[in-house]
Coordinates of N, CA and C in Angstrom, one line a residue:
M1 N -46.2 75.1 83.9 CA -47.3 74.6 84.8 C -46.6 73.6 85.8
S2 N -47.2 73.5 87.0 CA -46.7 72.6 88.0 C -46.7 71.2 87.5
R3 N -45.5 70.5 87.7 CA -45.4 69.1 87.3 C -46.3 68.2 88.2
I4 N -46.3 68.5 89.4 CA -47.1 67.7 90.4 C -48.6 68.0 90.2
G5 N -48.9 69.3 90.1 CA -50.3 69.7 90.0 C -51.0 69.3 88.8
K6 N -50.3 69.2 87.6 CA -51.0 68.8 86.4 C -51.2 67.3 86.2
A7 N -50.6 66.5 87.1 CA -50.7 65.1 86.9 C -52.1 64.6 87.4
P8 N -52.9 63.9 86.7 CA -54.2 63.4 87.1 C -54.0 62.3 88.2
I9 N -55.0 62.2 89.1 CA -55.0 61.2 90.1 C -55.9 60.1 89.7
A10 N -55.4 58.9 89.6 CA -56.2 57.7 89.2 C -56.9 57.2 90.4
L11 N -58.2 56.9 90.3 CA -59.0 56.4 91.4 C -59.0 54.9 91.3
P12 N -58.6 54.2 92.3 CA -58.6 52.7 92.4 C -60.1 52.3 92.5
A13 N -60.3 51.0 92.3 CA -61.7 50.5 92.5 C -62.1 50.6 94.0
G14 N -63.4 51.0 94.2 CA -63.9 51.1 95.5 C -63.7 52.5 96.2
V15 N -63.0 53.4 95.5 CA -62.8 54.7 96.0 C -63.6 55.8 95.2
S16 N -64.3 56.6 96.0 CA -65.1 57.6 95.4 C -64.7 59.0 95.9
V17 N -64.8 60.0 95.0 CA -64.4 61.4 95.4 C -65.6 62.3 95.2
N18 N -65.9 63.1 96.2 CA -67.0 64.0 96.1 C -66.5 65.4 96.4
V19 N -66.8 66.4 95.5 CA -66.4 67.7 95.6 C -67.6 68.6 95.9
N20 N -67.6 69.3 97.0 CA -68.7 70.1 97.4 C -68.1 71.5 97.7
G21 N -68.1 72.4 96.8 CA -67.5 73.7 96.9 C -66.0 73.6 96.9
N22 N -65.4 73.9 98.0 CA -63.9 73.7 98.1 C -63.5 72.6 99.1
V23 N -64.5 71.8 99.5 CA -64.3 70.6 100.3 C -64.3 69.3 99.5
V24 N -63.1 68.6 99.5 CA -63.0 67.4 98.8 C -63.1 66.2 99.8
T25 N -64.1 65.3 99.6 CA -64.3 64.2 100.4 C -63.9 62.9 99.7
V26 N -63.1 62.0 100.3 CA -62.7 60.8 99.6 C -63.2 59.6 100.5
K27 N -63.9 58.7 99.9 CA -64.4 57.5 100.6 C -63.8 56.3 100.0
G28 N -63.4 55.3 100.9 CA -62.8 54.1 100.4 C -63.0 53.0 101.4
P29 N -62.4 51.8 101.1 CA -62.5 50.7 102.1 C -61.9 50.9 103.4
K30 N -60.9 51.8 103.5 CA -60.2 52.0 104.8 C -60.7 53.2 105.6
G31 N -61.8 53.9 105.0 CA -62.3 55.0 105.8 C -62.7 56.2 104.9
E32 N -63.0 57.3 105.5 CA -63.4 58.5 104.8 C -62.5 59.7 105.3
L33 N -62.0 60.5 104.3 CA -61.2 61.7 104.7 C -61.7 62.8 103.9
S34 N -61.6 64.0 104.5 CA -62.0 65.2 103.8 C -61.0 66.3 104.0
E35 N -60.8 67.2 103.0 CA -59.8 68.3 103.1 C -60.4 69.5 102.4
T36 N -60.2 70.7 103.0 CA -60.6 72.0 102.4 C -59.4 72.5 101.6
I37 N -59.7 72.8 100.4 CA -58.6 73.3 99.5 C -58.9 74.8 99.2
N38 N -57.9 75.4 98.6 CA -58.1 76.8 98.2 C -59.3 77.0 97.3
P39 N -60.2 78.0 97.6 CA -61.4 78.2 96.8 C -61.1 78.6 95.3
D40 N -59.9 79.1 95.1 CA -59.5 79.6 93.7 C -59.3 78.4 92.8
L41 N -58.9 77.2 93.3 CA -58.7 76.1 92.5 C -60.0 75.3 92.2
T42 N -60.0 74.6 91.0 CA -61.1 73.8 90.7 C -60.7 72.3 90.7
V43 N -61.6 71.5 91.2 CA -61.3 70.0 91.3 C -62.4 69.4 90.4
K44 N -62.0 68.6 89.4 CA -63.0 67.9 88.6 C -62.7 66.4 88.7
V45 N -63.8 65.6 88.8 CA -63.8 64.2 88.8 C -64.5 63.7 87.5
D46 N -63.7 63.0 86.7 CA -64.3 62.4 85.5 C -63.5 61.2 85.0
A47 N -64.2 60.1 84.6 CA -63.6 58.9 84.0 C -62.6 58.3 84.9
G48 N -62.8 58.2 86.2 CA -61.9 57.5 87.1 C -60.6 58.3 87.4
H49 N -60.6 59.6 87.2 CA -59.5 60.5 87.5 C -59.9 61.7 88.1
V50 N -59.1 62.3 89.0 CA -59.3 63.6 89.6 C -58.3 64.5 89.1
I51 N -58.8 65.7 88.6 CA -57.9 66.7 88.0 C -58.0 68.0 88.8
V52 N -56.9 68.6 89.2 CA -56.9 69.9 89.9 C -56.4 70.9 88.9
E53 N -57.2 72.0 88.8 CA -56.8 73.1 87.8 C -56.7 74.4 88.6
R54 N -55.8 75.3 88.1 CA -55.7 76.7 88.7 C -56.1 77.7 87.7
P55 N -56.5 78.9 88.2 CA -57.0 79.9 87.3 C -55.9 80.7 86.6
T56 N -54.8 81.0 87.3 CA -53.7 81.8 86.7 C -52.4 81.2 87.1
D57 N -51.3 81.8 86.5 CA -50.0 81.4 86.8 C -49.3 82.2 87.9
D58 N -50.1 82.8 88.8 CA -49.6 83.6 89.9 C -48.7 82.6 90.8
R59 N -47.8 83.2 91.6 CA -47.0 82.4 92.4 C -47.8 81.6 93.5
D60 N -48.8 82.3 94.1 CA -49.6 81.6 95.1 C -50.4 80.5 94.5
H61 N -51.0 80.7 93.3 CA -51.8 79.7 92.7 C -51.0 78.5 92.3
R62 N -49.7 78.7 91.8 CA -48.9 77.6 91.5 C -48.5 76.8 92.7
A63 N -48.2 77.4 93.8 CA -47.9 76.7 95.0 C -49.1 75.9 95.5
Q64 N -50.3 76.5 95.5 CA -51.5 75.9 96.0 C -51.9 74.7 95.1
H65 N -51.6 74.8 93.8 CA -52.0 73.8 92.8 C -51.3 72.5 93.2
G66 N -50.0 72.5 93.3 CA -49.3 71.3 93.6 C -49.6 70.7 95.0
L67 N -49.8 71.6 96.0 CA -50.2 71.2 97.3 C -51.6 70.5 97.3
A68 N -52.6 71.1 96.7 CA -53.9 70.5 96.7 C -53.9 69.1 96.0
R69 N -53.2 69.0 94.9 CA -53.1 67.7 94.2 C -52.4 66.7 95.1
A70 N -51.3 67.1 95.8 CA -50.6 66.1 96.7 C -51.5 65.7 97.8
L71 N -52.3 66.6 98.4 CA -53.2 66.3 99.5 C -54.3 65.3 99.1
I72 N -54.9 65.6 97.9 CA -55.9 64.7 97.4 C -55.3 63.3 97.1
H73 N -54.2 63.3 96.5 CA -53.5 62.0 96.2 C -53.2 61.2 97.5
N74 N -52.8 61.9 98.5 CA -52.5 61.2 99.8 C -53.8 60.7 100.4
M75 N -54.9 61.4 100.2 CA -56.2 60.9 100.8 C -56.6 59.7 100.0
V76 N -56.5 59.7 98.7 CA -56.9 58.6 97.8 C -56.1 57.3 98.2
E77 N -54.8 57.5 98.3 CA -53.8 56.4 98.7 C -54.2 55.9 100.1
G78 N -54.5 56.8 101.0 CA -54.8 56.4 102.4 C -56.1 55.6 102.5
V79 N -57.2 56.0 101.8 CA -58.4 55.2 102.0 C -58.4 53.9 101.2
S80 N -57.5 53.8 100.2 CA -57.4 52.5 99.4 C -56.4 51.6 100.1
N81 N -55.2 52.0 100.4 CA -54.1 51.1 100.9 C -53.8 51.4 102.4
G82 N -53.9 52.6 102.8 CA -53.5 53.0 104.2 C -52.0 53.3 104.3
Y83 N -51.6 53.8 105.4 CA -50.2 54.1 105.6 C -49.8 53.4 106.9
K84 N -48.5 53.0 106.9 CA -48.0 52.2 108.1 C -46.6 52.8 108.4
K85 N -46.3 53.0 109.7 CA -45.0 53.5 110.2 C -44.6 52.5 111.3
E86 N -43.3 52.1 111.2 CA -42.8 51.2 112.2 C -41.7 52.0 113.0
M87 N -41.7 52.0 114.3 CA -40.7 52.7 115.1 C -40.1 51.6 116.0
E88 N -38.8 51.9 116.3 CA -38.0 51.0 117.1 C -37.5 51.7 118.3
L89 N -37.5 51.0 119.5 CA -37.0 51.6 120.7 C -35.7 51.0 121.0
V90 N -34.6 51.8 120.9 CA -33.2 51.3 121.1 C -32.8 51.8 122.4
G91 N -32.5 50.9 123.4 CA -32.0 51.2 124.7 C -32.3 50.2 125.7
V92 N -31.5 50.0 126.7 CA -31.6 49.0 127.7 C -32.8 49.4 128.6
G93 N -33.8 48.5 128.7 CA -35.0 48.7 129.5 C -36.1 49.5 128.8
Y94 N -35.9 49.9 127.6 CA -37.0 50.6 126.9 C -38.0 49.6 126.5
R95 N -39.3 49.9 126.8 CA -40.4 49.0 126.5 C -41.6 49.8 126.0
A96 N -42.4 49.1 125.2 CA -43.7 49.7 124.7 C -44.8 48.6 125.0
N97 N -46.0 49.1 125.3 CA -47.1 48.3 125.5 C -48.4 49.0 125.0
A98 N -49.1 48.4 124.2 CA -50.3 49.0 123.6 C -51.6 48.3 124.3
D99 N -52.5 49.2 124.8 CA -53.7 48.7 125.4 C -54.8 49.5 124.8
G100 N -55.5 49.0 123.7 CA -56.5 49.8 123.1 C -55.9 51.0 122.3
Q101 N -56.3 52.2 122.7 CA -55.8 53.4 122.1 C -54.8 54.1 123.0
V102 N -54.3 53.4 124.0 CA -53.3 54.0 124.9 C -52.0 53.3 124.7
L103 N -51.0 54.0 124.5 CA -49.6 53.5 124.3 C -48.8 53.8 125.6
E104 N -48.3 52.8 126.2 CA -47.4 53.0 127.4 C -46.0 52.8 127.0
L105 N -45.1 53.8 127.4 CA -43.7 53.7 127.0 C -42.9 53.8 128.3
A106 N -41.9 52.9 128.4 CA -40.9 53.0 129.4 C -39.6 53.4 128.7
L107 N -39.1 54.6 128.9 CA -38.0 55.2 128.1 C -36.8 55.6 129.0
G108 N -36.7 55.0 130.2 CA -35.5 55.3 131.0 C -35.8 56.5 131.9
F109 N -37.0 57.0 132.0 CA -37.4 58.1 132.9 C -37.8 57.4 134.2
S110 N -38.1 58.2 135.2 CA -38.5 57.6 136.5 C -39.9 57.1 136.5
H111 N -40.6 57.4 135.4 CA -42.0 57.0 135.4 C -42.4 56.6 133.9
A112 N -43.4 55.9 133.8 CA -43.9 55.4 132.4 C -44.6 56.6 131.8
I113 N -44.6 56.6 130.5 CA -45.3 57.7 129.7 C -46.5 57.0 129.0
F114 N -47.7 57.6 129.2 CA -48.9 57.1 128.6 C -49.4 58.1 127.6
I115 N -49.6 57.6 126.3 CA -50.0 58.5 125.2 C -51.4 58.0 124.7
K116 N -52.4 58.9 124.8 CA -53.7 58.5 124.2 C -53.7 58.8 122.8
L117 N -53.9 57.8 121.9 CA -53.8 58.0 120.5 C -55.2 58.3 119.9
P118 N -55.3 59.0 118.8 CA -56.6 59.3 118.2 C -57.2 57.9 117.7
K119 N -58.6 57.9 117.6 CA -59.2 56.7 117.2 C -59.0 56.3 115.7
E120 N -58.5 57.2 114.9 CA -58.2 56.9 113.5 C -56.9 56.0 113.4
I121 N -56.1 55.9 114.4 CA -54.8 55.2 114.3 C -54.9 53.9 115.1
K122 N -54.4 52.8 114.4 CA -54.3 51.5 115.0 C -52.9 51.4 115.5
V123 N -52.7 50.9 116.7 CA -51.4 50.7 117.3 C -51.2 49.3 117.7
E124 N -49.9 48.9 117.5 CA -49.5 47.5 117.9 C -48.1 47.6 118.4
A125 N -47.8 47.0 119.6 CA -46.5 47.0 120.2 C -46.0 45.5 120.1
K126 N -44.8 45.4 119.6 CA -44.2 44.0 119.5 C -42.9 44.0 120.3
S127 N -42.7 42.9 121.1 CA -41.4 42.7 121.9 C -41.0 41.3 121.7
E128 N -39.9 41.1 121.0 CA -39.3 39.8 120.8 C -38.0 39.7 121.6
R129 N -37.7 38.5 122.0 CA -36.4 38.3 122.7 C -35.2 38.6 121.9
N130 N -34.3 39.3 122.4 CA -33.0 39.7 121.7 C -33.2 40.6 120.6
K131 N -34.4 41.3 120.5 CA -34.6 42.3 119.5 C -35.2 43.5 120.2
N132 N -35.0 44.7 119.6 CA -35.6 45.9 120.1 C -37.1 45.9 120.0
P133 N -37.8 46.5 121.1 CA -39.2 46.6 121.0 C -39.6 47.5 119.8
M134 N -40.8 47.2 119.2 CA -41.2 47.9 118.0 C -42.7 48.4 118.3
I135 N -42.9 49.6 117.7 CA -44.3 50.2 117.7 C -44.7 50.3 116.2
I136 N -45.9 49.7 115.9 CA -46.4 49.7 114.5 C -47.7 50.6 114.5
L137 N -47.7 51.6 113.8 CA -48.8 52.5 113.7 C -49.4 52.5 112.3
E138 N -50.7 52.4 112.2 CA -51.4 52.3 110.9 C -52.6 53.3 110.9
S139 N -52.8 54.0 109.7 CA -53.9 54.9 109.6 C -54.1 55.2 108.1
A140 N -55.3 55.7 107.8 CA -55.6 56.2 106.5 C -55.2 57.6 106.3
D141 N -55.0 58.4 107.3 CA -54.6 59.8 107.3 C -53.1 60.0 107.4
K142 N -52.4 60.3 106.4 CA -51.0 60.4 106.4 C -50.5 61.6 107.3
Q143 N -51.2 62.7 107.3 CA -50.8 63.8 108.1 C -50.9 63.5 109.6
L144 N -52.0 62.9 110.0 CA -52.2 62.6 111.4 C -51.2 61.5 111.8
L145 N -50.9 60.5 111.0 CA -50.0 59.5 111.3 C -48.6 60.1 111.5
G146 N -48.2 61.0 110.6 CA -46.9 61.6 110.7 C -46.7 62.4 112.0
Q147 N -47.8 63.1 112.3 CA -47.8 64.0 113.5 C -47.7 63.2 114.8
V148 N -48.4 62.1 114.9 CA -48.4 61.2 116.0 C -47.0 60.6 116.2
C149 N -46.4 60.1 115.0 CA -45.1 59.5 115.1 C -44.0 60.6 115.5
A150 N -44.2 61.8 115.1 CA -43.2 62.8 115.5 C -43.3 63.1 117.0
K151 N -44.6 63.1 117.5 CA -44.8 63.3 118.9 C -44.1 62.2 119.8
I152 N -44.3 60.9 119.3 CA -43.7 59.8 120.0 C -42.2 59.9 120.0
R153 N -41.7 60.2 118.8 CA -40.2 60.3 118.6 C -39.6 61.4 119.5
S154 N -40.4 62.5 119.7 CA -39.8 63.6 120.4 C -39.6 63.3 121.9
L155 N -40.3 62.2 122.4 CA -40.1 61.9 123.8 C -38.7 61.4 124.1
R156 N -38.0 60.8 123.1 CA -36.6 60.3 123.3 C -36.0 60.2 121.9
K157 N -35.5 61.3 121.4 CA -34.9 61.3 120.1 C -33.6 60.5 120.1
P158 N -33.2 59.8 119.0 CA -32.0 59.1 119.0 C -30.8 60.0 119.2
E159 N -29.9 59.6 120.1 CA -28.7 60.4 120.3 C -27.5 59.9 119.5
P160 N -26.5 60.7 119.2 CA -25.5 60.3 118.2 C -24.4 59.5 118.8
Y161 N -24.2 59.3 120.1 CA -23.1 58.6 120.7 C -23.4 57.1 120.8
K162 N -24.5 56.7 121.4 CA -24.8 55.3 121.5 C -25.9 54.9 120.6
G163 N -26.7 55.8 120.0 CA -27.8 55.5 119.2 C -29.1 55.2 119.9
K164 N -29.1 55.5 121.2 CA -30.3 55.2 122.0 C -31.4 56.2 121.7
G165 N -32.7 55.7 121.8 CA -33.8 56.5 121.6 C -34.9 55.8 120.7
I166 N -35.8 56.6 120.2 CA -36.9 56.1 119.4 C -36.6 56.5 118.0
K167 N -36.5 55.5 117.1 CA -36.2 55.8 115.7 C -37.1 55.0 114.8
F168 N -37.2 55.5 113.5 CA -38.0 54.8 112.5 C -37.2 53.6 112.0
V169 N -37.9 52.5 111.7 CA -37.2 51.3 111.1 C -36.6 51.7 109.8
G170 N -35.3 51.4 109.6 CA -34.6 51.8 108.4 C -33.9 53.1 108.5
E171 N -34.2 53.9 109.5 CA -33.5 55.2 109.7 C -32.1 55.1 110.0
I172 N -31.2 55.9 109.4 CA -29.8 55.8 109.7 C -29.4 57.0 110.6
I173 N -28.9 56.6 111.8 CA -28.5 57.7 112.7 C -27.0 58.0 112.6
R174 N -26.6 59.2 112.3 CA -25.2 59.6 112.2 C -24.6 59.5 113.6
R175 N -23.5 58.7 113.7 CA -22.9 58.4 114.9 C -21.6 59.3 115.1
K176 N -21.3 59.7 116.3 CA -20.1 60.4 116.7 C -19.2 59.5 117.4
S177 N -17.9 59.8 117.4 CA -16.9 58.9 118.0 C -16.8 59.0 119.5
G178 N -17.1 60.2 120.0 CA -17.0 60.4 121.5 C -15.6 61.0 121.8
K179 N -15.2 60.8 123.1 CA -13.9 61.4 123.5 C -12.7 60.7 122.9
S180 N -11.7 61.4 122.6 CA -10.5 60.8 122.1 C -9.7 60.3 123.3
A181 N -9.3 59.0 123.4 CA -8.7 58.5 124.5 C -7.2 58.9 124.6
G182 N -6.7 59.4 125.7 CA -5.3 59.6 125.9 C -4.8 60.8 125.2
A183 N -5.6 61.8 124.8 CA -5.1 63.0 124.1 C -4.4 63.9 125.1
K184 N -3.1 64.2 124.9 CA -2.5 65.2 125.8 C -1.8 66.3 125.1

């Protein structure tokens, strides 16, 4: 049996799970999320735990079992604690400015880039003297947050020679040495 799939999901205080057919809806203090799961799987809510069960040991059912459990766990975690990603802009003249749900980025191009973020995501841009500008994104939806972060990062990925670009805080960039000086 799937190790991930068979683990029960504990519900924290203030979080409720509603199963309607194959749609699982999770409500909590940080919002409400819903996910459609495979109709072959059964989701049970009892005694403060959510349990996902599969009908057979087919390869597809095993794969869907772990996936469904992980998605429901991420929703429970998101509506109770939320998710937070911090990104750092490394480069001379790189700037970020947040105005409501619009993020303005200056990344060394001839023009500024404006990104309209979904309403589920809270954005904050910090700029301190002698430190790289930071973008802080928060949301209850882990998938949406990851997708938005990947889109922002794709505008200027960190390059291996000088390390310039948009990177996550704590991310290690593999550096290259560059040209060998005086090789004949």
